[in-house]
Amino acid sequence: MLDAVVVGAGPNGLTAAVELARRGFSVAVFEACETVGGGARTEELTLPGFRHDPCSAAHPLGVNSPAFKAMPLGRYGLEWLHHDLPMAHPFPDGTAAVLSRSVAETAASFGPRDAGTYRRLVDPFTGRWDTLVRDFMSLPLTALPRDPVTLARFGLVGLPPSTWLTRRFHDERARTLFAGLVAHVMAPLDGFATGAVGLVFALAAHAGGWPVARGGSQSISDALAAYLKDLGGTVHTDYEVKRLDDLPPARAYVFDTSPSALSRIAGFGRYYERYRYGPGVFKIDYALDGPVPWAAEEARRAGTVQIGANTAEIGAALRAASRDGRAPDAPFLITVQPSVVDPSRAPDGKQVFWAYGHVPNGWTGDLTDAIERQLERFAPGFRDRVLARATAGPPEIAARNANYVGGDIACGAASGLQLMLRPRLSLAPYSTPHPAVFICSSASPPGPGVHGMSGHNAAKAVWRRLRQS
């Protein structure tokens, strides 16, 4: 009998398996797709030689992850590549605000009236990032924080809505960039704890950047799988699990799946019926005949580029997708251009590029024209660079990754109390009605992102049970 079986070979499932194998437990992973990866994959989606990331591409939480830092993933091929700027947010006038590794450069991009405000906002946390991120991503509700004073101070700033935080700024540049940071988790700007979302992404840029993985996000998953195999674990791909009886006998079962799938497989009925899924996304992967022709020079040097003219436009786009049940007229876009620093991703002189906007969960329309109108606003001539495009709306995204229910790449709404208390209000969020069954996906704390911390935290709950049994 195995000690543990993990269902789902995404970053969280693989991390949970590694953590258990490192402690001497026998582990097997079962994955429905032909390859490991979950939300960290790389494929040729458009033309031969163009290597695209179907989901995640930039990894501010991955490079800063306590779980990943504790593993020798570099030995297994993982290398982080950094752009000159982690992120840029261009404006219609051809200028841009930036998120730089340097606090001073970031502050200066906001203008003289807000530079000091920004420094005062982040300075209390920049020198304490390592302990703060460990506390923030390791369930302070059930574990004693390493730096309770800093965590409490962070909570005072971050727990209110982001709209409260941005009132500190005088001008629209800083407010708009922060609104874009909050929109990464598809949460309304006036939602609970959205200030923390924006602040975490900003601090992550100053601490470790927003890098891409050389060769694509698949490199993260491949490194985790290779390390697991060296620890004695096994990975079985192309193996769909429909019920617990499909799995070999084990002392514990760990699910890197949505709560809906877990309930269906384990027979939990309505246990997760209150769990909410958030907006979906419409994503386009591009093969380009050269770099994106951004009007703002800063955007040409950035890994991630946020597209939203101002806070009103970003807020309207989020409300349309999350509350009004319609696609936005001017979608807020998150875009990534990995081949600016990684020539292995495209043929010589060419580029890969992706962009997505938010749409209602399960939406079946086509957002291509709206996305490209937005891109043309900030990168005139963009369409002339397009060699090929691969589009994916919520149905295609959910078909590609079953955890993305209705196209929700966060595996559950990251708004309200569910931003932090997921998948249920519980002091044991990784446990389920079955004492031997656990959940470790992005539906569990600390939530979405390629960081492995949901798997890391769940593994702690599993090994405590295994030691007791």
Short mmCIF file of C-alpha atoms in Angstrom, two decimals:
data_model
loop_
_atom_site.label_atom_id
_atom_site.label_comp_id
_atom_site.label_asym_id
_atom_site.label_seq_id
_atom_site.Cartn_x
_atom_site.Cartn_y
_atom_site.Cartn_z
CA MET A 1 0.00 0.00 0.00
CA LEU A 2 1.22 3.48 -0.89
CA ASP A 3 1.48 6.16 1.75
CA ALA A 4 -0.07 8.80 -0.50
CA VAL A 5 -1.68 9.16 -3.89
CA VAL A 6 -1.87 12.59 -5.51
CA VAL A 7 -4.48 13.31 -8.19
CA GLY A 8 -3.38 16.05 -10.58
CA ALA A 9 0.17 16.86 -11.70
CA GLY A 10 -0.03 20.63 -11.62
CA PRO A 11 2.48 22.65 -9.57
CA ASN A 12 0.52 22.15 -6.34
CA GLY A 13 0.02 18.42 -6.81
CA LEU A 14 3.67 17.89 -7.70
CA THR A 15 4.81 20.05 -4.77
CA ALA A 16 2.65 18.07 -2.35
CA ALA A 17 4.10 14.84 -3.72
CA VAL A 18 7.67 16.14 -3.42
CA GLU A 19 7.16 17.30 0.16
CA LEU A 20 5.83 13.88 1.15
CA ALA A 21 8.54 11.98 -0.73
CA ARG A 22 11.25 14.12 0.90
CA ARG A 23 9.99 12.87 4.25
CA GLY A 24 10.28 9.25 3.25
CA PHE A 25 6.68 8.53 2.27
CA SER A 26 5.87 6.46 -0.82
CA VAL A 27 3.98 8.62 -3.33
CA ALA A 28 2.36 8.18 -6.73
CA VAL A 29 0.85 10.96 -8.86
CA PHE A 30 -1.95 10.41 -11.38
CA GLU A 31 -2.60 12.95 -14.15
CA ALA A 32 -5.41 12.92 -16.73
CA CYS A 33 -3.38 14.72 -19.42
CA GLU A 34 -0.55 13.22 -21.45
CA THR A 35 2.02 15.46 -19.76
CA VAL A 36 2.48 17.00 -16.33
CA GLY A 37 1.98 20.70 -15.82
CA GLY A 38 -1.55 21.84 -15.00
CA GLY A 39 -1.40 25.62 -15.23
CA ALA A 40 2.35 25.55 -15.94
CA ARG A 41 2.67 24.08 -19.43
CA THR A 42 4.35 25.06 -22.69
CA GLU A 43 3.11 23.99 -26.12
CA GLU A 44 3.32 24.90 -29.81
CA LEU A 45 -0.13 26.43 -30.22
CA THR A 46 0.31 28.51 -33.38
CA LEU A 47 3.24 27.78 -35.71
CA PRO A 48 6.20 25.36 -35.54
CA GLY A 49 8.97 26.71 -33.34
CA PHE A 50 6.75 29.09 -31.38
CA ARG A 51 6.57 27.82 -27.78
CA HIS A 52 3.58 29.27 -25.92
CA ASP A 53 2.43 29.06 -22.30
CA PRO A 54 -1.30 28.17 -22.44
CA CYS A 55 -1.80 29.61 -18.95
CA SER A 56 0.81 31.08 -16.60
CA ALA A 57 3.90 32.76 -18.03
CA ALA A 58 5.29 35.30 -15.54
CA HIS A 59 5.94 34.07 -12.01
CA PRO A 60 6.24 36.71 -9.27
CA LEU A 61 5.00 34.22 -6.67
CA GLY A 62 6.97 31.30 -8.11
CA VAL A 63 10.40 32.89 -7.80
CA ASN A 64 9.48 34.06 -4.30
CA SER A 65 7.86 30.79 -3.21
CA PRO A 66 9.22 29.35 0.06
CA ALA A 67 8.32 25.89 -1.24
CA PHE A 68 10.26 26.23 -4.49
CA LYS A 69 13.20 27.92 -2.77
CA ALA A 70 13.59 24.89 -0.50
CA MET A 71 13.96 22.54 -3.49
CA PRO A 72 17.00 22.11 -5.79
CA LEU A 73 14.90 22.82 -8.89
CA GLY A 74 17.81 24.49 -10.67
CA ARG A 75 19.51 21.11 -10.73
CA TYR A 76 16.57 19.86 -12.79
CA GLY A 77 16.63 22.61 -15.39
CA LEU A 78 14.61 25.46 -13.87
CA GLU A 79 16.17 28.84 -14.61
CA TRP A 80 14.48 32.17 -13.99
CA LEU A 81 14.96 34.89 -16.61
CA HIS A 82 14.36 38.55 -15.78
CA HIS A 83 13.35 41.38 -18.08
CA ASP A 84 14.73 44.87 -17.50
CA LEU A 85 11.38 45.70 -15.88
CA PRO A 86 9.06 43.19 -14.19
CA MET A 87 5.98 45.12 -15.32
CA ALA A 88 4.95 48.24 -17.19
CA HIS A 89 1.59 49.97 -17.36
CA PRO A 90 1.40 52.24 -20.42
CA PHE A 91 -1.03 55.13 -20.82
CA PRO A 92 -2.75 56.53 -23.91
CA ASP A 93 -0.33 59.50 -24.03
CA GLY A 94 2.63 57.19 -24.73
CA THR A 95 4.08 57.30 -21.21
CA ALA A 96 4.08 54.49 -18.64
CA ALA A 97 4.29 53.75 -14.95
CA VAL A 98 6.47 50.79 -14.04
CA LEU A 99 6.98 48.15 -11.42
CA SER A 100 10.75 47.82 -11.16
CA ARG A 101 13.05 45.78 -8.98
CA SER A 102 14.05 49.22 -7.68
CA VAL A 103 11.64 50.97 -5.32
CA ALA A 104 13.12 54.32 -6.36
CA GLU A 105 12.57 53.72 -10.08
CA THR A 106 9.02 52.57 -9.44
CA ALA A 107 8.26 55.59 -7.27
CA ALA A 108 9.74 57.99 -9.82
CA SER A 109 7.47 56.61 -12.55
CA PHE A 110 4.42 57.69 -10.54
CA GLY A 111 5.44 61.35 -10.64
CA PRO A 112 6.71 63.76 -7.97
CA ARG A 113 3.43 64.01 -6.07
CA ASP A 114 3.22 60.25 -5.41
CA ALA A 115 6.85 59.10 -5.30
CA GLY A 116 7.18 59.68 -1.57
CA THR A 117 3.78 58.16 -0.87
CA TYR A 118 4.80 54.95 -2.62
CA ARG A 119 8.11 54.70 -0.78
CA ARG A 120 6.35 55.16 2.56
CA LEU A 121 3.84 52.47 1.59
CA VAL A 122 6.36 49.74 0.75
CA ASP A 123 9.41 50.61 2.87
CA PRO A 124 8.09 48.92 6.07
CA PHE A 125 7.90 45.60 4.20
CA THR A 126 10.72 45.48 1.64
CA GLY A 127 13.39 44.48 4.14
CA ARG A 128 11.13 41.87 5.72
CA TRP A 129 9.76 40.25 2.57
CA ASP A 130 11.11 36.74 3.21
CA THR A 131 9.33 36.37 6.55
CA LEU A 132 6.25 38.25 5.35
CA VAL A 133 5.73 36.08 2.28
CA ARG A 134 6.24 32.93 4.35
CA ASP A 135 3.64 34.09 6.86
CA PHE A 136 1.28 35.33 4.17
CA MET A 137 1.45 32.09 2.18
CA SER A 138 1.59 29.63 5.08
CA LEU A 139 -1.75 30.06 6.77
CA PRO A 140 -1.24 32.53 9.62
CA LEU A 141 -4.71 31.53 10.83
CA THR A 142 -3.38 28.17 12.01
CA ALA A 143 0.33 28.82 12.52
CA LEU A 144 2.20 31.34 14.62
CA PRO A 145 3.58 34.07 12.33
CA ARG A 146 7.35 34.51 12.27
CA ASP A 147 7.03 38.30 12.33
CA PRO A 148 3.65 39.12 13.89
CA VAL A 149 4.30 42.88 14.03
CA THR A 150 5.04 43.15 10.31
CA LEU A 151 2.15 40.85 9.44
CA ALA A 152 -0.23 42.93 11.54
CA ARG A 153 1.00 46.11 9.90
CA PHE A 154 0.55 44.51 6.49
CA GLY A 155 -2.98 43.51 7.45
CA LEU A 156 -3.88 47.06 8.46
CA VAL A 157 -2.84 48.25 5.01
CA GLY A 158 -4.02 45.29 2.95
CA LEU A 159 -7.26 43.99 4.42
CA PRO A 160 -9.38 47.00 3.42
CA PRO A 161 -10.43 47.38 -0.24
CA SER A 162 -7.76 48.50 -2.68
CA THR A 163 -9.77 51.66 -3.29
CA TRP A 164 -8.88 52.71 0.27
CA LEU A 165 -5.19 52.13 -0.38
CA THR A 166 -5.14 54.05 -3.65
CA ARG A 167 -6.68 57.11 -1.99
CA ARG A 168 -3.20 57.73 -0.64
CA PHE A 169 -2.10 58.68 -4.15
CA HIS A 170 -2.77 62.08 -5.72
CA ASP A 171 -2.49 61.17 -9.40
CA GLU A 172 -3.98 58.58 -11.70
CA ARG A 173 -0.72 56.88 -12.69
CA ALA A 174 -0.14 55.11 -9.37
CA ARG A 175 -3.84 54.44 -8.87
CA THR A 176 -4.16 52.83 -12.30
CA LEU A 177 -1.12 50.61 -11.89
CA PHE A 178 -2.41 49.38 -8.51
CA ALA A 179 -5.88 48.76 -9.93
CA GLY A 180 -4.24 46.59 -12.57
CA LEU A 181 -2.36 44.61 -9.92
CA VAL A 182 -5.61 43.85 -8.11
CA ALA A 183 -7.23 42.79 -11.39
CA HIS A 184 -4.73 39.92 -11.70
CA VAL A 185 -6.94 37.93 -9.32
CA MET A 186 -10.13 39.06 -11.08
CA ALA A 187 -11.43 40.68 -7.89
CA PRO A 188 -13.55 43.86 -7.86
CA LEU A 189 -11.43 46.82 -6.82
CA ASP A 190 -13.68 47.54 -3.83
CA GLY A 191 -13.51 43.99 -2.50
CA PHE A 192 -12.25 42.77 0.89
CA ALA A 193 -8.44 42.44 1.17
CA THR A 194 -7.83 43.59 -2.40
CA GLY A 195 -5.32 46.08 -1.04
CA ALA A 196 -3.23 43.10 0.05
CA VAL A 197 -3.33 41.66 -3.47
CA GLY A 198 -1.88 44.79 -5.03
CA LEU A 199 0.71 45.18 -2.31
CA VAL A 200 1.89 41.56 -2.54
CA PHE A 201 2.46 41.84 -6.30
CA ALA A 202 4.34 45.10 -5.86
CA LEU A 203 6.55 43.76 -3.07
CA ALA A 204 7.19 40.58 -5.04
CA ALA A 205 8.58 42.68 -7.89
CA HIS A 206 10.99 44.49 -5.56
CA ALA A 207 12.09 41.27 -3.86
CA GLY A 208 12.45 38.77 -6.68
CA GLY A 209 11.01 40.24 -9.86
CA TRP A 210 8.33 38.79 -12.12
CA PRO A 211 10.48 36.38 -14.12
CA VAL A 212 9.69 33.83 -16.80
CA ALA A 213 11.09 30.31 -16.80
CA ARG A 214 13.65 29.60 -19.52
CA GLY A 215 12.01 27.43 -22.15
CA GLY A 216 8.53 28.16 -20.81
CA SER A 217 6.47 27.42 -17.72
CA GLN A 218 6.66 23.70 -18.52
CA SER A 219 10.20 23.90 -17.11
CA ILE A 220 8.76 24.44 -13.62
CA SER A 221 6.55 21.36 -13.82
CA ASP A 222 9.24 19.24 -15.44
CA ALA A 223 11.72 20.17 -12.71
CA LEU A 224 9.24 19.24 -9.98
CA ALA A 225 8.44 15.92 -11.67
CA ALA A 226 12.11 15.07 -12.18
CA TYR A 227 12.93 15.85 -8.55
CA LEU A 228 10.00 13.72 -7.41
CA LYS A 229 11.23 10.77 -9.45
CA ASP A 230 14.71 11.09 -7.94
CA LEU A 231 13.06 10.95 -4.52
CA GLY A 232 11.41 7.67 -5.45
CA GLY A 233 7.98 8.98 -6.42
CA THR A 234 6.17 7.92 -9.57
CA VAL A 235 4.05 9.88 -12.06
CA HIS A 236 1.34 8.29 -14.19
CA THR A 237 0.00 10.43 -17.05
CA ASP A 238 -3.00 9.92 -19.35
CA TYR A 239 -4.83 8.46 -16.33
CA GLU A 240 -8.25 9.95 -15.69
CA VAL A 241 -9.72 9.45 -12.23
CA LYS A 242 -13.51 9.31 -12.05
CA ARG A 243 -13.93 7.77 -8.60
CA LEU A 244 -11.73 6.78 -5.67
CA ASP A 245 -11.89 3.14 -6.73
CA ASP A 246 -9.86 4.07 -9.83
CA LEU A 247 -6.85 4.67 -7.58
CA PRO A 248 -4.54 2.17 -5.89
CA PRO A 249 -4.84 1.60 -2.14
CA ALA A 250 -3.18 4.34 -0.10
CA ARG A 251 -3.18 5.78 3.38
CA ALA A 252 -3.95 9.27 2.05
CA TYR A 253 -5.35 10.79 -1.14
CA VAL A 254 -4.44 14.35 -2.09
CA PHE A 255 -6.40 16.16 -4.81
CA ASP A 256 -5.01 18.94 -6.97
CA THR A 257 -8.48 19.43 -8.46
CA SER A 258 -11.41 21.80 -8.21
CA PRO A 259 -13.75 21.29 -5.25
CA SER A 260 -16.45 20.27 -7.74
CA ALA A 261 -14.31 17.49 -9.18
CA LEU A 262 -13.23 16.33 -5.73
CA SER A 263 -16.86 16.13 -4.58
CA ARG A 264 -17.79 14.14 -7.67
CA ILE A 265 -14.87 11.71 -7.39
CA ALA A 266 -15.03 11.20 -3.62
CA GLY A 267 -18.81 11.28 -3.32
CA PHE A 268 -18.98 14.33 -1.06
CA GLY A 269 -22.33 15.46 -2.41
CA ARG A 270 -23.04 19.09 -1.55
CA TYR A 271 -20.07 19.61 0.78
CA TYR A 272 -18.61 22.39 -1.39
CA GLU A 273 -21.92 23.75 -2.68
CA ARG A 274 -21.18 27.26 -1.38
CA TYR A 275 -17.86 27.44 -3.18
CA ARG A 276 -18.08 30.08 -5.90
CA TYR A 277 -16.26 30.24 -9.21
CA GLY A 278 -15.20 33.59 -10.58
CA PRO A 279 -15.08 35.20 -14.01
CA GLY A 280 -13.50 33.39 -16.91
CA VAL A 281 -10.85 34.67 -19.27
CA PHE A 282 -10.53 34.95 -23.02
CA LYS A 283 -6.89 34.38 -23.99
CA ILE A 284 -4.98 34.81 -27.23
CA ASP A 285 -1.52 33.38 -27.90
CA TYR A 286 0.29 35.15 -30.72
CA ALA A 287 3.13 34.29 -33.05
CA LEU A 288 4.59 37.67 -34.03
CA ASP A 289 6.92 38.81 -36.79
CA GLY A 290 8.96 40.87 -34.34
CA PRO A 291 8.52 42.68 -31.01
CA VAL A 292 5.24 44.28 -29.96
CA PRO A 293 5.40 47.92 -31.19
CA TRP A 294 4.58 49.52 -27.85
CA ALA A 295 4.33 53.30 -27.94
CA ALA A 296 5.82 53.51 -24.43
CA GLU A 297 9.51 52.66 -24.34
CA GLU A 298 9.18 51.12 -20.87
CA ALA A 299 6.69 48.54 -22.15
CA ARG A 300 9.24 47.27 -24.68
CA ARG A 301 11.56 46.33 -21.79
CA ALA A 302 8.96 44.75 -19.50
CA GLY A 303 8.01 41.12 -19.05
CA THR A 304 4.39 41.81 -18.16
CA VAL A 305 2.42 44.73 -19.58
CA GLN A 306 -0.94 45.74 -18.09
CA ILE A 307 -3.44 47.42 -20.42
CA GLY A 308 -6.06 49.73 -18.93
CA ALA A 309 -6.28 53.46 -19.56
CA ASN A 310 -7.31 54.44 -16.03
CA THR A 311 -8.94 53.11 -12.87
CA ALA A 312 -12.43 53.81 -14.18
CA GLU A 313 -11.83 51.73 -17.30
CA ILE A 314 -10.29 48.86 -15.31
CA GLY A 315 -13.08 48.93 -12.74
CA ALA A 316 -15.74 48.91 -15.46
CA ALA A 317 -14.12 45.92 -17.15
CA LEU A 318 -14.03 43.96 -13.89
CA ARG A 319 -17.63 44.81 -13.04
CA ALA A 320 -18.82 43.77 -16.49
CA ALA A 321 -17.23 40.33 -16.21
CA SER A 322 -17.80 39.62 -12.52
CA ARG A 323 -21.09 41.34 -11.71
CA ASP A 324 -22.95 42.33 -14.89
CA GLY A 325 -22.60 39.05 -16.77
CA ARG A 326 -21.29 40.58 -19.99
CA ALA A 327 -18.02 41.01 -21.81
CA PRO A 328 -16.42 44.43 -21.32
CA ASP A 329 -16.31 46.88 -24.20
CA ALA A 330 -12.74 47.87 -23.29
CA PRO A 331 -11.27 44.81 -21.53
CA PHE A 332 -8.46 45.15 -19.02
CA LEU A 333 -5.60 43.10 -20.42
CA ILE A 334 -2.71 41.25 -18.87
CA THR A 335 -0.02 40.55 -21.45
CA VAL A 336 3.33 38.77 -21.29
CA GLN A 337 6.21 38.83 -23.80
CA PRO A 338 8.63 36.07 -22.71
CA SER A 339 10.74 35.87 -25.86
CA VAL A 340 12.11 39.37 -25.20
CA VAL A 341 14.55 37.62 -22.84
CA ASP A 342 14.21 34.00 -24.00
CA PRO A 343 15.06 33.54 -27.69
CA SER A 344 14.46 29.79 -27.36
CA ARG A 345 10.72 30.47 -27.40
CA ALA A 346 10.51 31.55 -31.07
CA PRO A 347 12.46 31.40 -34.36
CA ASP A 348 15.14 34.05 -34.94
CA GLY A 349 13.68 37.54 -35.06
CA LYS A 350 10.20 36.37 -34.08
CA GLN A 351 8.30 36.65 -30.80
CA VAL A 352 5.68 34.85 -28.75
CA PHE A 353 3.18 36.99 -26.89
CA TRP A 354 -0.04 36.40 -25.00
CA ALA A 355 -2.90 38.53 -23.79
CA TYR A 356 -6.09 37.84 -21.92
CA GLY A 357 -9.12 39.75 -20.74
CA HIS A 358 -11.85 38.90 -18.25
CA VAL A 359 -15.27 37.65 -19.33
CA PRO A 360 -18.21 36.07 -17.47
CA ASN A 361 -17.79 32.50 -16.28
CA GLY A 362 -18.68 30.11 -19.10
CA TRP A 363 -18.96 32.91 -21.70
CA THR A 364 -19.05 31.58 -25.27
CA GLY A 365 -18.42 34.74 -27.30
CA ASP A 366 -15.32 35.98 -29.15
CA LEU A 367 -13.29 38.79 -27.55
CA THR A 368 -10.57 38.84 -30.22
CA ASP A 369 -11.56 42.15 -31.81
CA ALA A 370 -11.95 43.94 -28.46
CA ILE A 371 -8.56 42.66 -27.26
CA GLU A 372 -6.80 43.73 -30.44
CA ARG A 373 -8.45 47.17 -30.40
CA GLN A 374 -7.00 47.63 -26.91
CA LEU A 375 -3.56 46.47 -28.05
CA GLU A 376 -3.64 48.86 -31.02
CA ARG A 377 -4.37 51.76 -28.64
CA PHE A 378 -1.07 51.20 -26.87
CA ALA A 379 0.94 49.45 -29.61
CA PRO A 380 -0.06 51.00 -32.97
CA GLY A 381 0.59 48.57 -35.80
CA PHE A 382 0.27 45.49 -33.58
CA ARG A 383 -2.00 43.64 -36.01
CA ASP A 384 0.61 44.01 -38.75
CA ARG A 385 3.02 41.91 -36.65
CA VAL A 386 0.63 38.97 -36.21
CA LEU A 387 1.67 35.79 -38.05
CA ALA A 388 -0.82 33.52 -36.29
CA ARG A 389 -3.06 33.49 -33.26
CA ALA A 390 -4.61 30.77 -31.08
CA THR A 391 -7.74 31.88 -29.22
CA ALA A 392 -9.28 30.23 -26.18
CA GLY A 393 -12.45 31.30 -24.42
CA PRO A 394 -13.85 29.83 -21.20
CA PRO A 395 -15.08 26.55 -22.78
CA GLU A 396 -11.69 25.87 -24.39
CA ILE A 397 -9.77 26.86 -21.27
CA ALA A 398 -11.90 24.57 -19.10
CA ALA A 399 -11.48 21.73 -21.61
CA ARG A 400 -7.70 22.20 -21.51
CA ASN A 401 -7.56 22.25 -17.69
CA ALA A 402 -10.48 20.85 -15.69
CA ASN A 403 -9.52 22.96 -12.66
CA TYR A 404 -10.48 26.10 -14.58
CA VAL A 405 -14.22 25.69 -14.18
CA GLY A 406 -16.03 27.96 -16.62
CA GLY A 407 -12.69 29.45 -17.66
CA ASP A 408 -11.85 30.63 -14.12
CA ILE A 409 -8.05 30.34 -14.04
CA ALA A 410 -8.04 31.05 -10.28
CA CYS A 411 -9.98 27.81 -9.59
CA GLY A 412 -12.51 29.79 -7.57
CA ALA A 413 -13.57 33.38 -7.05
CA ALA A 414 -10.82 35.37 -5.35
CA SER A 415 -13.24 37.87 -3.86
CA GLY A 416 -14.87 38.47 -0.50
CA LEU A 417 -13.90 36.11 2.30
CA GLN A 418 -13.19 33.41 -0.29
CA LEU A 419 -10.04 35.31 -1.25
CA MET A 420 -8.47 34.06 1.98
CA LEU A 421 -10.85 31.47 3.43
CA ARG A 422 -11.11 28.78 0.77
CA PRO A 423 -12.53 26.31 -0.10
CA ARG A 424 -14.63 26.52 3.09
CA LEU A 425 -14.59 28.49 6.32
CA SER A 426 -12.43 26.08 8.31
CA LEU A 427 -9.33 25.93 10.49
CA ALA A 428 -8.37 22.81 8.52
CA PRO A 429 -8.92 23.96 4.91
CA TYR A 430 -7.06 21.03 3.33
CA SER A 431 -9.16 18.40 5.11
CA THR A 432 -12.42 16.96 3.79
CA PRO A 433 -15.29 14.85 5.19
CA HIS A 434 -13.13 11.76 4.54
CA PRO A 435 -10.22 11.61 7.02
CA ALA A 436 -7.86 10.21 4.37
CA VAL A 437 -8.77 12.67 1.59
CA PHE A 438 -7.24 16.15 1.22
CA ILE A 439 -7.38 19.04 -1.25
CA CYS A 440 -4.24 20.90 -2.38
CA SER A 441 -5.28 22.89 -5.47
CA SER A 442 -5.51 26.66 -5.91
CA ALA A 443 -8.96 26.33 -4.38
CA SER A 444 -7.14 26.01 -1.04
CA PRO A 445 -4.94 28.61 0.71
CA PRO A 446 -3.05 30.65 -0.24
CA GLY A 447 -4.95 30.53 -3.53
CA PRO A 448 -4.11 31.06 -7.20
CA GLY A 449 -0.66 31.37 -8.71
CA VAL A 450 2.20 29.06 -9.63
CA HIS A 451 3.92 28.87 -6.25
CA GLY A 452 3.25 25.35 -4.97
CA MET A 453 2.33 26.65 -1.53
CA SER A 454 -1.15 25.10 -1.51
CA GLY A 455 0.54 21.75 -2.11
CA HIS A 456 3.24 22.52 0.45
CA ASN A 457 0.70 23.44 3.12
CA ALA A 458 -1.57 20.49 2.33
CA ALA A 459 1.39 18.11 2.57
CA LYS A 460 1.94 19.24 6.15
CA ALA A 461 -1.63 18.24 7.00
CA VAL A 462 -1.14 14.90 5.26
CA TRP A 463 2.12 13.97 6.94
CA ARG A 464 0.72 14.87 10.36
CA ARG A 465 -2.06 12.35 9.72
CA LEU A 466 0.34 9.74 8.36
CA ARG A 467 2.54 10.02 11.44
CA GLN A 468 -0.50 9.52 13.67
CA SER A 469 -1.92 6.51 11.83
#
